[in-house]
mmCIF file of C-alpha atoms in Angstrom:
data_model
loop_
_atom_site.group_PDB
_atom_site.id
_atom_site.type_symbol
_atom_site.label_atom_id
_atom_site.label_comp_id
_atom_site.label_asym_id
_atom_site.label_seq_id
_atom_site.Cartn_x
_atom_site.Cartn_y
_atom_site.Cartn_z
ATOM 1 C CA MET M 3 45.444 -49.961 -100.855
ATOM 2 C CA MET M 4 48.659 -51.994 -100.374
ATOM 3 C CA ASP M 5 52.138 -50.590 -100.784
ATOM 4 C CA VAL M 6 54.151 -52.234 -103.552
ATOM 5 C CA GLU M 7 57.952 -52.380 -103.443
ATOM 6 C CA ASN M 8 59.903 -51.389 -106.518
ATOM 7 C CA THR M 9 61.744 -54.513 -107.678
ATOM 8 C CA GLN M 10 62.699 -53.191 -111.086
ATOM 9 C CA GLY M 11 66.207 -54.250 -112.115
ATOM 10 C CA THR M 12 66.660 -56.917 -109.439
ATOM 11 C CA GLN M 13 65.305 -59.902 -111.289
ATOM 12 C CA GLY M 14 67.866 -62.519 -112.260
ATOM 13 C CA THR M 15 70.756 -60.917 -110.400
ATOM 14 C CA GLU M 16 72.793 -62.814 -107.878
ATOM 15 C CA GLU M 17 74.147 -61.281 -104.720
ATOM 16 C CA GLN M 18 77.848 -60.669 -105.114
ATOM 17 C CA ALA M 19 80.261 -61.094 -102.223
ATOM 18 C CA PRO M 20 82.559 -58.177 -101.555
ATOM 19 C CA LYS M 21 85.696 -58.308 -103.674
ATOM 20 C CA VAL M 22 88.770 -59.601 -101.869
ATOM 21 C CA LYS M 23 92.202 -58.719 -103.212
ATOM 22 C CA ALA M 24 93.511 -62.001 -104.600
ATOM 23 C CA ALA M 25 97.175 -62.917 -104.562
ATOM 24 C CA LYS M 26 99.040 -63.501 -107.813
ATOM 25 C CA VAL M 27 101.230 -66.432 -108.835
ATOM 26 C CA GLY M 28 104.589 -66.035 -107.090
ATOM 27 C CA ASP M 29 103.253 -63.917 -104.195
ATOM 28 C CA THR M 30 104.077 -64.927 -100.628
ATOM 29 C CA ILE M 31 101.026 -65.405 -98.413
ATOM 30 C CA GLN M 32 100.307 -66.372 -94.825
ATOM 31 C CA PRO M 33 97.094 -68.283 -93.971
ATOM 32 C CA LYS M 34 94.943 -66.855 -91.149
ATOM 33 C CA LYS M 35 93.633 -70.237 -89.979
ATOM 34 C CA GLY M 36 94.011 -73.968 -90.498
ATOM 35 C CA ASP M 37 96.969 -76.361 -90.281
ATOM 36 C CA TYR M 38 99.348 -73.924 -91.976
ATOM 37 C CA LYS M 39 98.360 -70.858 -89.908
ATOM 38 C CA GLY M 40 101.401 -68.640 -89.446
ATOM 39 C CA PHE M 41 103.527 -70.356 -92.108
ATOM 40 C CA LYS M 42 104.542 -68.464 -95.233
ATOM 41 C CA GLY M 43 104.074 -70.050 -98.648
ATOM 42 C CA ILE M 44 104.374 -69.245 -102.346
ATOM 43 C CA VAL M 45 101.222 -69.062 -104.520
ATOM 44 C CA MET M 46 101.407 -71.617 -107.331
ATOM 45 C CA VAL M 47 97.888 -71.422 -108.860
ATOM 46 C CA VAL M 48 95.121 -68.813 -108.560
ATOM 47 C CA ARG M 49 91.476 -69.897 -108.846
ATOM 48 C CA ASP M 50 88.202 -67.931 -108.609
ATOM 49 C CA ASN M 51 87.734 -68.540 -104.878
ATOM 50 C CA SER M 52 91.101 -69.856 -103.709
ATOM 51 C CA VAL M 53 94.822 -70.265 -104.284
ATOM 52 C CA ILE M 54 97.079 -73.331 -104.217
ATOM 53 C CA VAL M 55 100.094 -72.669 -102.013
ATOM 54 C CA ASP M 56 103.457 -74.446 -101.707
ATOM 55 C CA PHE M 57 105.031 -74.389 -98.238
ATOM 56 C CA GLY M 58 108.161 -76.355 -99.199
ATOM 57 C CA LYS M 59 109.084 -79.878 -98.122
ATOM 58 C CA ASP M 60 108.462 -81.602 -94.807
ATOM 59 C CA ALA M 61 111.811 -82.075 -93.048
ATOM 60 C CA GLU M 62 110.857 -85.504 -91.636
ATOM 61 C CA THR M 63 109.142 -87.166 -94.588
ATOM 62 C CA GLY M 64 110.456 -85.187 -97.555
ATOM 63 C CA GLU M 65 106.914 -84.774 -98.934
ATOM 64 C CA SER M 66 105.929 -81.447 -100.465
ATOM 65 C CA MET M 67 103.546 -79.413 -98.332
ATOM 66 C CA LYS M 68 100.826 -77.880 -100.530
ATOM 67 C CA THR M 69 97.312 -76.800 -99.679
ATOM 68 C CA VAL M 70 94.335 -74.825 -100.983
ATOM 69 C CA VAL M 71 93.450 -71.564 -99.193
ATOM 70 C CA ASN M 72 90.315 -69.477 -99.741
ATOM 71 C CA HIS M 73 90.953 -65.834 -100.680
ATOM 72 C CA LYS M 74 89.265 -64.726 -97.428
ATOM 73 C CA ASN M 75 91.624 -66.829 -95.307
ATOM 74 C CA TYR M 76 95.065 -65.431 -96.036
ATOM 75 C CA LYS M 77 97.028 -62.236 -96.088
ATOM 76 C CA ILE M 78 99.647 -61.230 -98.641
ATOM 77 C CA VAL M 79 103.094 -60.799 -97.087
ATOM 78 C CA LYS M 80 105.026 -57.734 -98.156
ATOM 79 C CA LYS M 81 108.415 -58.472 -99.671
#
């Protein structure tokens, strides 16, 4: 006779990634990798998987420096 695994309650469920503490609008964050690694920026918009961050204006060109950072790729800076 073959052993049968108990799969009750697992149908139709998706695997959930571990919860990461997301920053809030106005928080200061610091990316862990990418072009802005080490810079501090202000969170402007919070999405399900990422935040949009403003790093100020570029001194040479005057353009605003904004980027999208995944919740796993930044740390919240204490004030």
